[in-house]
XYZ file of C-alpha atoms in Angstrom:
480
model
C -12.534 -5.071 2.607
C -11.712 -1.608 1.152
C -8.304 -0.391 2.762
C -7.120 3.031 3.425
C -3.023 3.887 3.349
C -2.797 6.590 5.740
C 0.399 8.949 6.238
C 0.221 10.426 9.953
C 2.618 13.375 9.136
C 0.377 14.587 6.383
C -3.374 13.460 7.613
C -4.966 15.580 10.390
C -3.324 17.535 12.907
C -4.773 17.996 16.284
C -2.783 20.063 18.319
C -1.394 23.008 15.781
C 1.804 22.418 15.358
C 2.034 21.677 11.708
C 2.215 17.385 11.850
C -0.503 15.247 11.366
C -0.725 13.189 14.540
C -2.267 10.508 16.099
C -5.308 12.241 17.690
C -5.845 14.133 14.594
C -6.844 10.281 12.972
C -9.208 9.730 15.549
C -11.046 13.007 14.762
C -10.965 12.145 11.586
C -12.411 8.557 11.467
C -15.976 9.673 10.635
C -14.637 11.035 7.850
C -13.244 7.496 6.543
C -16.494 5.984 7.795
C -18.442 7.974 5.346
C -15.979 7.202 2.628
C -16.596 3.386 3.216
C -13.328 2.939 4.543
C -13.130 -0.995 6.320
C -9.240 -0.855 7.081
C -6.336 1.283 7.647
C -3.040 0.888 6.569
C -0.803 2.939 9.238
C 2.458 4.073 7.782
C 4.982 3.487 10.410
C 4.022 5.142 13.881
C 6.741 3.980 15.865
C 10.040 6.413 16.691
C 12.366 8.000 13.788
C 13.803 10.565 12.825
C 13.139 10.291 9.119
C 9.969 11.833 7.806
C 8.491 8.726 6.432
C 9.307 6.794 9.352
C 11.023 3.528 8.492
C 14.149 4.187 9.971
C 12.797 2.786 13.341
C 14.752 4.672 16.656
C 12.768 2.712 18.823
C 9.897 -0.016 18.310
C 8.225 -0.256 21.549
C 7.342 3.573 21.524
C 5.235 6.221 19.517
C 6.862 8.675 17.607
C 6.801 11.895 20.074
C 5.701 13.882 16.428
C 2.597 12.021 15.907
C 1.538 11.700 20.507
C 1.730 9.034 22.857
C 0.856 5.720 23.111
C -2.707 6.613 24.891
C -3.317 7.831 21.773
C -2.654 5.105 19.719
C -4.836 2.937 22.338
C -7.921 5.635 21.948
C -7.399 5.237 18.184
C -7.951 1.904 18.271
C -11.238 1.811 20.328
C -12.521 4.364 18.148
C -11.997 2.836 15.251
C -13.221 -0.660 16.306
C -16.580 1.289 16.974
C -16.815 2.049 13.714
C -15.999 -1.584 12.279
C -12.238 0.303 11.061
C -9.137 -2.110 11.384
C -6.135 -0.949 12.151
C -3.311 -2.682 10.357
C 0.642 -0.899 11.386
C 3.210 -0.760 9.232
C 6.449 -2.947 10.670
C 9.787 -1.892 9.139
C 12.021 -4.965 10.570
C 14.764 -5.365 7.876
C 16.748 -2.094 9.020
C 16.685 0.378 12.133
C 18.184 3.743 12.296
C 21.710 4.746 13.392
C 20.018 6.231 16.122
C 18.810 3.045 17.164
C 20.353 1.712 21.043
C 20.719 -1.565 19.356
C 23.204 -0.209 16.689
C 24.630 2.359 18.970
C 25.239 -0.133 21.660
C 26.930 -2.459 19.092
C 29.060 0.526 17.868
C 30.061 0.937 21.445
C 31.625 -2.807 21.308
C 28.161 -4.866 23.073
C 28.199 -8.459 22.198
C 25.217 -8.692 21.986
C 24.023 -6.063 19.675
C 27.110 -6.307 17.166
C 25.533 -9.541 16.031
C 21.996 -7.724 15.359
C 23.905 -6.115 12.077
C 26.120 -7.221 9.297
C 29.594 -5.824 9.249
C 32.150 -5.683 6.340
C 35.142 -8.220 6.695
C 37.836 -9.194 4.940
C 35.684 -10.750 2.038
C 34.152 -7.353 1.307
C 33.659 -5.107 -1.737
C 33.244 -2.021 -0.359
C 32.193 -0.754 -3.361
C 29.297 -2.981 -3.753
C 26.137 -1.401 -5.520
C 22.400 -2.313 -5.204
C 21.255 -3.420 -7.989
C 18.059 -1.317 -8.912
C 19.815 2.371 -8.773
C 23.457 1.708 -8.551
C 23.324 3.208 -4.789
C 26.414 2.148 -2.412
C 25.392 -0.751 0.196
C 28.333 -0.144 3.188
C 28.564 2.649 4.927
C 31.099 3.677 7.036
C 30.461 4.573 10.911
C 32.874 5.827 13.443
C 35.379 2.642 12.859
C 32.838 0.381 11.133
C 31.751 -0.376 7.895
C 27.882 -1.776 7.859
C 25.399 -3.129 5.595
C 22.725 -0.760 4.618
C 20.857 -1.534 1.257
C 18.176 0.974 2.107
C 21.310 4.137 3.327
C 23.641 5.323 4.854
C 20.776 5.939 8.131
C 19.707 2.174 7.739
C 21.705 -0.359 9.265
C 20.369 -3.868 8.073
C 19.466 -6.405 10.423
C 21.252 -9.567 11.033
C 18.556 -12.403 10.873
C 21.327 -15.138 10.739
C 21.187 -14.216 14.693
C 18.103 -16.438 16.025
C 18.160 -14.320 19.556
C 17.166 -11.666 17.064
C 13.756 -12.936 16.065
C 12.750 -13.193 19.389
C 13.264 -9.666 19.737
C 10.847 -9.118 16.491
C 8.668 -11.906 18.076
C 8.579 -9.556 20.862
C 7.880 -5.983 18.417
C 4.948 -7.777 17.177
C 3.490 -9.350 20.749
C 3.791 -5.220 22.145
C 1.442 -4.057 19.387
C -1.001 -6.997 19.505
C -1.130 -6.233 23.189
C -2.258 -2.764 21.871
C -4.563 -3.990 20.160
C -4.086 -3.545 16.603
C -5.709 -5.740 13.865
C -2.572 -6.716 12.047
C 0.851 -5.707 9.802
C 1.728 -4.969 6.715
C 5.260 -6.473 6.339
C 7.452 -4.057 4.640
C 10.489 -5.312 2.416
C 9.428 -8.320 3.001
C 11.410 -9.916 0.699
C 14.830 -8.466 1.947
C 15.247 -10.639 5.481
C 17.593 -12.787 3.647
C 18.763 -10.187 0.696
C 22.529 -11.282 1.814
C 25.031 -13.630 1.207
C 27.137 -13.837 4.867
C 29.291 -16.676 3.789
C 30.519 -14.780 0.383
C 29.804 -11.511 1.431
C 27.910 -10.613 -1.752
C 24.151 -9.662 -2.263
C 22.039 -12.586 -2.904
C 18.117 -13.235 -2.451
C 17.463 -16.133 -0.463
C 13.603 -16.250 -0.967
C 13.470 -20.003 0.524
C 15.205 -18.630 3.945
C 12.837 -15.647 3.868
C 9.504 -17.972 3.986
C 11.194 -19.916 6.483
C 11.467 -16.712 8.727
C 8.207 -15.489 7.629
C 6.546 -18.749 8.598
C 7.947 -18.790 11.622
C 6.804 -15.018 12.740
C 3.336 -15.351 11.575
C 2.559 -18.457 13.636
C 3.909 -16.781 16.274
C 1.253 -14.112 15.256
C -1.433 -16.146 14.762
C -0.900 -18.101 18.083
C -1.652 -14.236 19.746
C -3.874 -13.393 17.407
C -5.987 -16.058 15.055
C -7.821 -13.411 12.681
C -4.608 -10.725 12.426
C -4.057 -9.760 8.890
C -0.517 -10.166 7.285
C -0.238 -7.887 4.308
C 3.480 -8.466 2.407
C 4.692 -6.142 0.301
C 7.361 -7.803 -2.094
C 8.064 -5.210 -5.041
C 8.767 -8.051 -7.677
C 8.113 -9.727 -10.785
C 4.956 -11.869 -10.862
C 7.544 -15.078 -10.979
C 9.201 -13.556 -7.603
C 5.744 -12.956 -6.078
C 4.375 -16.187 -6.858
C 7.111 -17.841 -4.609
C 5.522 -16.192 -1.333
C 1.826 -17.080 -2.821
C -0.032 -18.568 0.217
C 2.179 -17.282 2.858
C 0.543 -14.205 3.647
C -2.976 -13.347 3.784
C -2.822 -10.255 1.811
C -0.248 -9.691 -1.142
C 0.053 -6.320 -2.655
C -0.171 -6.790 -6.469
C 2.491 -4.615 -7.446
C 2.830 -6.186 -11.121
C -0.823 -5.023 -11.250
C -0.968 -1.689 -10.274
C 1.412 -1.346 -13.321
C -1.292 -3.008 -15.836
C -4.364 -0.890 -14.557
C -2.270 2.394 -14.766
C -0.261 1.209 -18.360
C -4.161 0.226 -20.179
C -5.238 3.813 -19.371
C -2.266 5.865 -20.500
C -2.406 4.564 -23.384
C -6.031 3.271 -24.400
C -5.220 -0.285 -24.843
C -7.815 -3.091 -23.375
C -5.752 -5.878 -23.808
C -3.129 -4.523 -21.434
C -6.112 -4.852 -18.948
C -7.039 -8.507 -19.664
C -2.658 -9.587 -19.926
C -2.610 -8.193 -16.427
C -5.714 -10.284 -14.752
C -4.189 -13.325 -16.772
C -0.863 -12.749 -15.424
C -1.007 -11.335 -11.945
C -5.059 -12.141 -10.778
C -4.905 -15.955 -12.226
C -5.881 -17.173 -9.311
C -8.692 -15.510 -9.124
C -9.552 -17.621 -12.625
C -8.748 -21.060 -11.340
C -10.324 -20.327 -8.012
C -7.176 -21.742 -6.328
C -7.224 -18.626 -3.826
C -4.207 -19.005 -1.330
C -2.882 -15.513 -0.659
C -5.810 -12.828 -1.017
C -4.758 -10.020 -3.894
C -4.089 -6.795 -2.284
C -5.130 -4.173 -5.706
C -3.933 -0.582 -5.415
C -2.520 1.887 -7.911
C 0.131 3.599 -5.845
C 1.382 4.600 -2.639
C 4.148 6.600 -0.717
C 7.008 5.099 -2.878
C 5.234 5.577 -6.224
C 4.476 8.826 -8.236
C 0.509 9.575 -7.597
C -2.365 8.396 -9.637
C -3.213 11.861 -10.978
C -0.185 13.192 -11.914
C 0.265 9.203 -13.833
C -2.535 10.591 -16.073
C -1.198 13.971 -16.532
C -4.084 15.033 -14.049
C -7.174 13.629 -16.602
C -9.676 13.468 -13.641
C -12.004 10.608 -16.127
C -8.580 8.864 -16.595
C -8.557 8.396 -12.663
C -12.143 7.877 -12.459
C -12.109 4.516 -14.593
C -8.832 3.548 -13.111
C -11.142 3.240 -9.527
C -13.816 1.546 -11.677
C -11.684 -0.913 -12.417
C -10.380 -1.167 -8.280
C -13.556 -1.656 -7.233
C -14.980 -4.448 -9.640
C -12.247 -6.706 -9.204
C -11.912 -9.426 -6.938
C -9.653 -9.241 -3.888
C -8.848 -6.160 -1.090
C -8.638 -2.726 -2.615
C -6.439 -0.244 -1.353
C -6.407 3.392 -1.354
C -3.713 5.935 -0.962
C -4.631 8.984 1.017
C -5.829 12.198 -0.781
C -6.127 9.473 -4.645
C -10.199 10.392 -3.440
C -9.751 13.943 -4.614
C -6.927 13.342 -7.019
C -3.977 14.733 -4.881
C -0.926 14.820 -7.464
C 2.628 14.059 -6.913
C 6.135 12.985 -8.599
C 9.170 11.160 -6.800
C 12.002 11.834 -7.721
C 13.871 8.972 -6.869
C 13.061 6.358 -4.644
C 15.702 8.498 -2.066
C 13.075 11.481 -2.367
C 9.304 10.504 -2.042
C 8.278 13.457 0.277
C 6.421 15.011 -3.012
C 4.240 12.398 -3.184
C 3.332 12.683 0.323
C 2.086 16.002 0.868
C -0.580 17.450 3.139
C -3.677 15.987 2.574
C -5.891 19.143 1.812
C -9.126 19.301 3.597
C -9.844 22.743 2.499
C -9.925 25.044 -0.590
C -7.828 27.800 0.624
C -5.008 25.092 2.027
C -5.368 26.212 5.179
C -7.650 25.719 8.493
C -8.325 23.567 11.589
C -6.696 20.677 10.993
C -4.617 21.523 7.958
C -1.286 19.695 8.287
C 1.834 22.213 6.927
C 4.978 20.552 7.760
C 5.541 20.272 4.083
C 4.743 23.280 1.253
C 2.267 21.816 -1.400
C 3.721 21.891 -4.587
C 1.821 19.589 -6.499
C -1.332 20.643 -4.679
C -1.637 24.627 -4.255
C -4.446 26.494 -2.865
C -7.743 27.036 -4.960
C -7.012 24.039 -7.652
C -9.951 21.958 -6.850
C -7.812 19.185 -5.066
C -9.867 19.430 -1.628
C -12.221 17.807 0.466
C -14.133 20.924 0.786
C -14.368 21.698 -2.579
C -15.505 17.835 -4.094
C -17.905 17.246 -0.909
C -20.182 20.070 -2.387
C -19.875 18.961 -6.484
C -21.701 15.438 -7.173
C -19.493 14.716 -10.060
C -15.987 14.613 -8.408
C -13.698 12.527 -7.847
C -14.253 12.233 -4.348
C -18.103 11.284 -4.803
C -17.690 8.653 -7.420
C -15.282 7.184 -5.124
C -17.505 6.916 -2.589
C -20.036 5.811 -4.718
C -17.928 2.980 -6.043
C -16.953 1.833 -2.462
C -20.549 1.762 -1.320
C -21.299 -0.458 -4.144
C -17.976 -2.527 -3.557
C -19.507 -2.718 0.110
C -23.313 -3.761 -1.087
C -21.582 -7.060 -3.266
C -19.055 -8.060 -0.620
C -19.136 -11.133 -2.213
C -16.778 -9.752 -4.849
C -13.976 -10.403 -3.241
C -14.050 -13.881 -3.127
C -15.337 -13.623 -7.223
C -14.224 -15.867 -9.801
C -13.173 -14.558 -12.692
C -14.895 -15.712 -16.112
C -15.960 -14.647 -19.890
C -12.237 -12.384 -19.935
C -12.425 -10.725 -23.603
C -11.807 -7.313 -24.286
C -12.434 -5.633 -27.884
C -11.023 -2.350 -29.442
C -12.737 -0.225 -26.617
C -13.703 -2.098 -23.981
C -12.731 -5.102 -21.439
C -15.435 -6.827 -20.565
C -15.787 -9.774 -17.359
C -18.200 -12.086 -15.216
C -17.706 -11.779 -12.052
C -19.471 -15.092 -9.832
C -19.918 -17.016 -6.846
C -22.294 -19.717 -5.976
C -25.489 -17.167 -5.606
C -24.458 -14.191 -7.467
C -23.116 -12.886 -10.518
C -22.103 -9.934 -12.361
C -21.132 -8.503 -15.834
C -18.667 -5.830 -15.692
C -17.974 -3.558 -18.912
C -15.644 -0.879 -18.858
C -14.437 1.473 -22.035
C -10.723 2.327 -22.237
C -10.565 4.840 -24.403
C -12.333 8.278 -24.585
C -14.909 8.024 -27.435
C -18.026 6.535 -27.081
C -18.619 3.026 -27.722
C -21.790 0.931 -27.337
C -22.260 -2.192 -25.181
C -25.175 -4.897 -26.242
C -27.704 -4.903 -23.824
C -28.224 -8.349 -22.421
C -30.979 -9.981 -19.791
C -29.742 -8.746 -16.725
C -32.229 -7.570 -13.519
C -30.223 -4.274 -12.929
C -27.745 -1.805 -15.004
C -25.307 0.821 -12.810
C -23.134 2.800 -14.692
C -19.862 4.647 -13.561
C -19.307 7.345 -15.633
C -21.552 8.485 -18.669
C -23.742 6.105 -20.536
C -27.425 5.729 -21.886
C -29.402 2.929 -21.556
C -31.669 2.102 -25.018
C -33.681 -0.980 -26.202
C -31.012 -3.334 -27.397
C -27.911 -1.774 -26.254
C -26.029 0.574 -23.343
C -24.087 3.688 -25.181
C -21.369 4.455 -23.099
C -19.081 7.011 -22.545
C -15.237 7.367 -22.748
C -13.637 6.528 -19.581
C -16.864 5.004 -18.255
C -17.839 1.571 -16.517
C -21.640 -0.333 -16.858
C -22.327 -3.294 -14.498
C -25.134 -5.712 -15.491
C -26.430 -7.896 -12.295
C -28.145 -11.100 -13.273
């Protein structure tokens, strides 16, 4: 199943006023359709005041920016009729300020103080998180509270058991809706602190315990939801959750794809499917490998590859002909750049996904000025639809093939070598098979030519008696 990570505020908007919107998806599905787009990712949908959206004012309700709920419903249907899931985005470990749950516990409620975590007696205000040396309590009116992700994002209290039956309840209102599943965000973080000693602390065994608990709960509404995790860890950290969750995004992964590219080195490539896509070796397949290179917290593909278009072509070869779910960040099909900052300021790499040359038309989205992708530099839909060597089209060309060997997802791995150029890979299941070359680095290099019924090559290559000369940057797959 090829995924699609989809930013509302910066997709398609349908009413003029600047922000991509709910609607403006829906007129835009036959565009993912044609793409070969199985899934969407939704970025969170539900009320904030914060651009990205995961500062949640309200989860039973659609953020008035991006329509109504209708619209969410018609989404859905649509979608469905064009075999499109619709997975949503659940930020649970935090609300906003803004939030009536923190505001009524401000005010003194019972019942929402115990939803947060307030400083006592035991507390170092001056506690730090420990990835960017950010401060973790904030004050508010007479309060200090926990807030590892700001000063705007009060942490939840999951010590409180009346408080998963409220998130029980979050995720019942959007089944109801009828949407396919969530991707968990920060999913890690439920238990990220130490109440007793008042000091930051994963509790990873307390977090699968909550987990566990919320996807049954899930599953008893809805047997074939997907649960997509997202724990930003070390392969060691990950492994702890393997099995838990249907989909796991392969963050350790994205890193290897990305790091054998910059700098031409194939055995980067085969470290990272012996370290992070094992599983896929031993064919002990619990938690299904969710393979992407970046998305709204991360700097964008192109700009990763100082905007070398064949760079980003190979890095999709190598997506696509892998086994597991791929995912794609909106506007990586026509090589959209964009830098973050830090992880405070990712609006750059979220900007308005341009659907036309001149940046602007029906549709456009322009609540943000494109820095990264101006007006008349090639970085449009309009502009790659009409040129059969873009970007755009050898993504689509890639997904139609990923979409033709479904199987591939389910692949074992085998036959892992690489050699100064190239990485090479079998790819099998009961009834099929596949050999999967792809060369690094930019020169030329030449494959052997082996007894195989079919050759498809991504990129630039010849095909001559006894061997396949291929290009720099470019991918040949041998079907037996």
């Amino acid at each position: 199943m090829v995924f699609y990570e989809l930013f509302v505020r910066s997709f398609y908007d349908s009413n003029n006023d600047g922000i991509g919107d709910l609607k403006g998806i829906t007129m835009k599905l036959d565009y993912l359709k044609e793409l070969g787009v199985e899934g969407i990712w939704l970025l969170p949908i539900m009320q904030s005041a914060a651009f990205h959206g995961y500062t949640i004012i309200d989860f039973y309700n659609v953020n008035p920016s991006y329509g109504i709920i209708e619209d969410f419903k018609e989404l859905i249907q649509e979608a469905h009729k064009r075999d499109i899931k619709v997975v949503l985005d659940v930020p649970i470990n935090h609300t906003s300020v803004k939030c009536e749950w923190f505001q009524r516990a401000i005010e003194g409620d019972e019942k929402y103080k115990d939803y947060y975590v307030w400083a006592n007696e035991k507390t170092d205000l001056t506690e730090k998180r420990h990835w960017d040396d950010s401060l973790i309590w904030f004050k508010y009116k007479d309060k200090y509270f926990y807030g590892l992700f700001g000063s705007s994002s009060p942490d939840l209290n999951f010590e409180n058991k009346e408080l998963w039956n409220e998130i029980k309840n979050v995720f019942k209102f959007w089944l109801n809706l009828g949407v396919d599943g969530f991707r968990l965000d920060a999913a890690k973080h439920i238990f990220d602190y130490d109440i007793e000693n008042m000091k930051f602390k994963y509790q990873h065994d307390r977090n699968i315990e909550f987990w566990k608990e919320m996807i049954s709960y899930i599953k008893n509404i809805n047997p074939n939801a997907l649960i997509i995790s997202e724990i930003w860890d070390s392969p060691e950290v990950v492994k702890k959750y393997h099995g838990l969750f249907d989909v796991e995004f392969n963050f350790p992964f994205s890193y290897f794809i990305k790091d054998t590219i910059r700098y031409h080195d194939p055995r980067i490539l085969v470290q990272g499917i012996e370290e992070t896509l094992n599983h896929y070796i031993t064919g002990k397949v619990e938690s299904i490998s969710g393979n992407f290179f970046t998305n709204h917290d991360m700097e964008r593909l192109m700009t990763t590859f100082d905007e070398n278009e064949d760079m980003a072509k190979i890095a999709f070869n190598i997506l696509m002909t892998l086994p597991g779910y791929p995912f794609v960040f909106y506007g990586d099909e026509i090589g959209m750049r964009g830098k973050i900052i830090d992880v405070n300021y990712t609006e750059d790499s979220q900007e308005p996904m341009q659907w036309y040359e001149s940046g602007f038309g029906p549709g456009q989205t322009e609540w943000k000025g494109c820095k990264f992708n101006p007006p008349y530099s090639f970085i449009s839909v309009e502009e790659q639809e009409k040129n059969n060597n873009s970007l755009l089209n050898h993504v689509k060309k890639l997904i139609s093939f990923r979409k033709d060997y479904k199987w591939i997802e389910n692949s074992i791995i085998s036959n892992l070598s690489n050699d100064r150029f190239t990485v090479s890979y079998i790819l099998k299941t009961k009834d099929n098979e596949i050999k999967v070359y792809h060369n690094i680095k930019p020169q030329k290099t030449k494959v052997m030519k082996e007894k195989y019924k079919s050759y498809k090559i991504y990129g630039q290559g010849i095909i001559k008696d006894d061997y396949i000369e291929l290009d720099g940057y470019s991918s040949v797959i041998l079907e037996k």
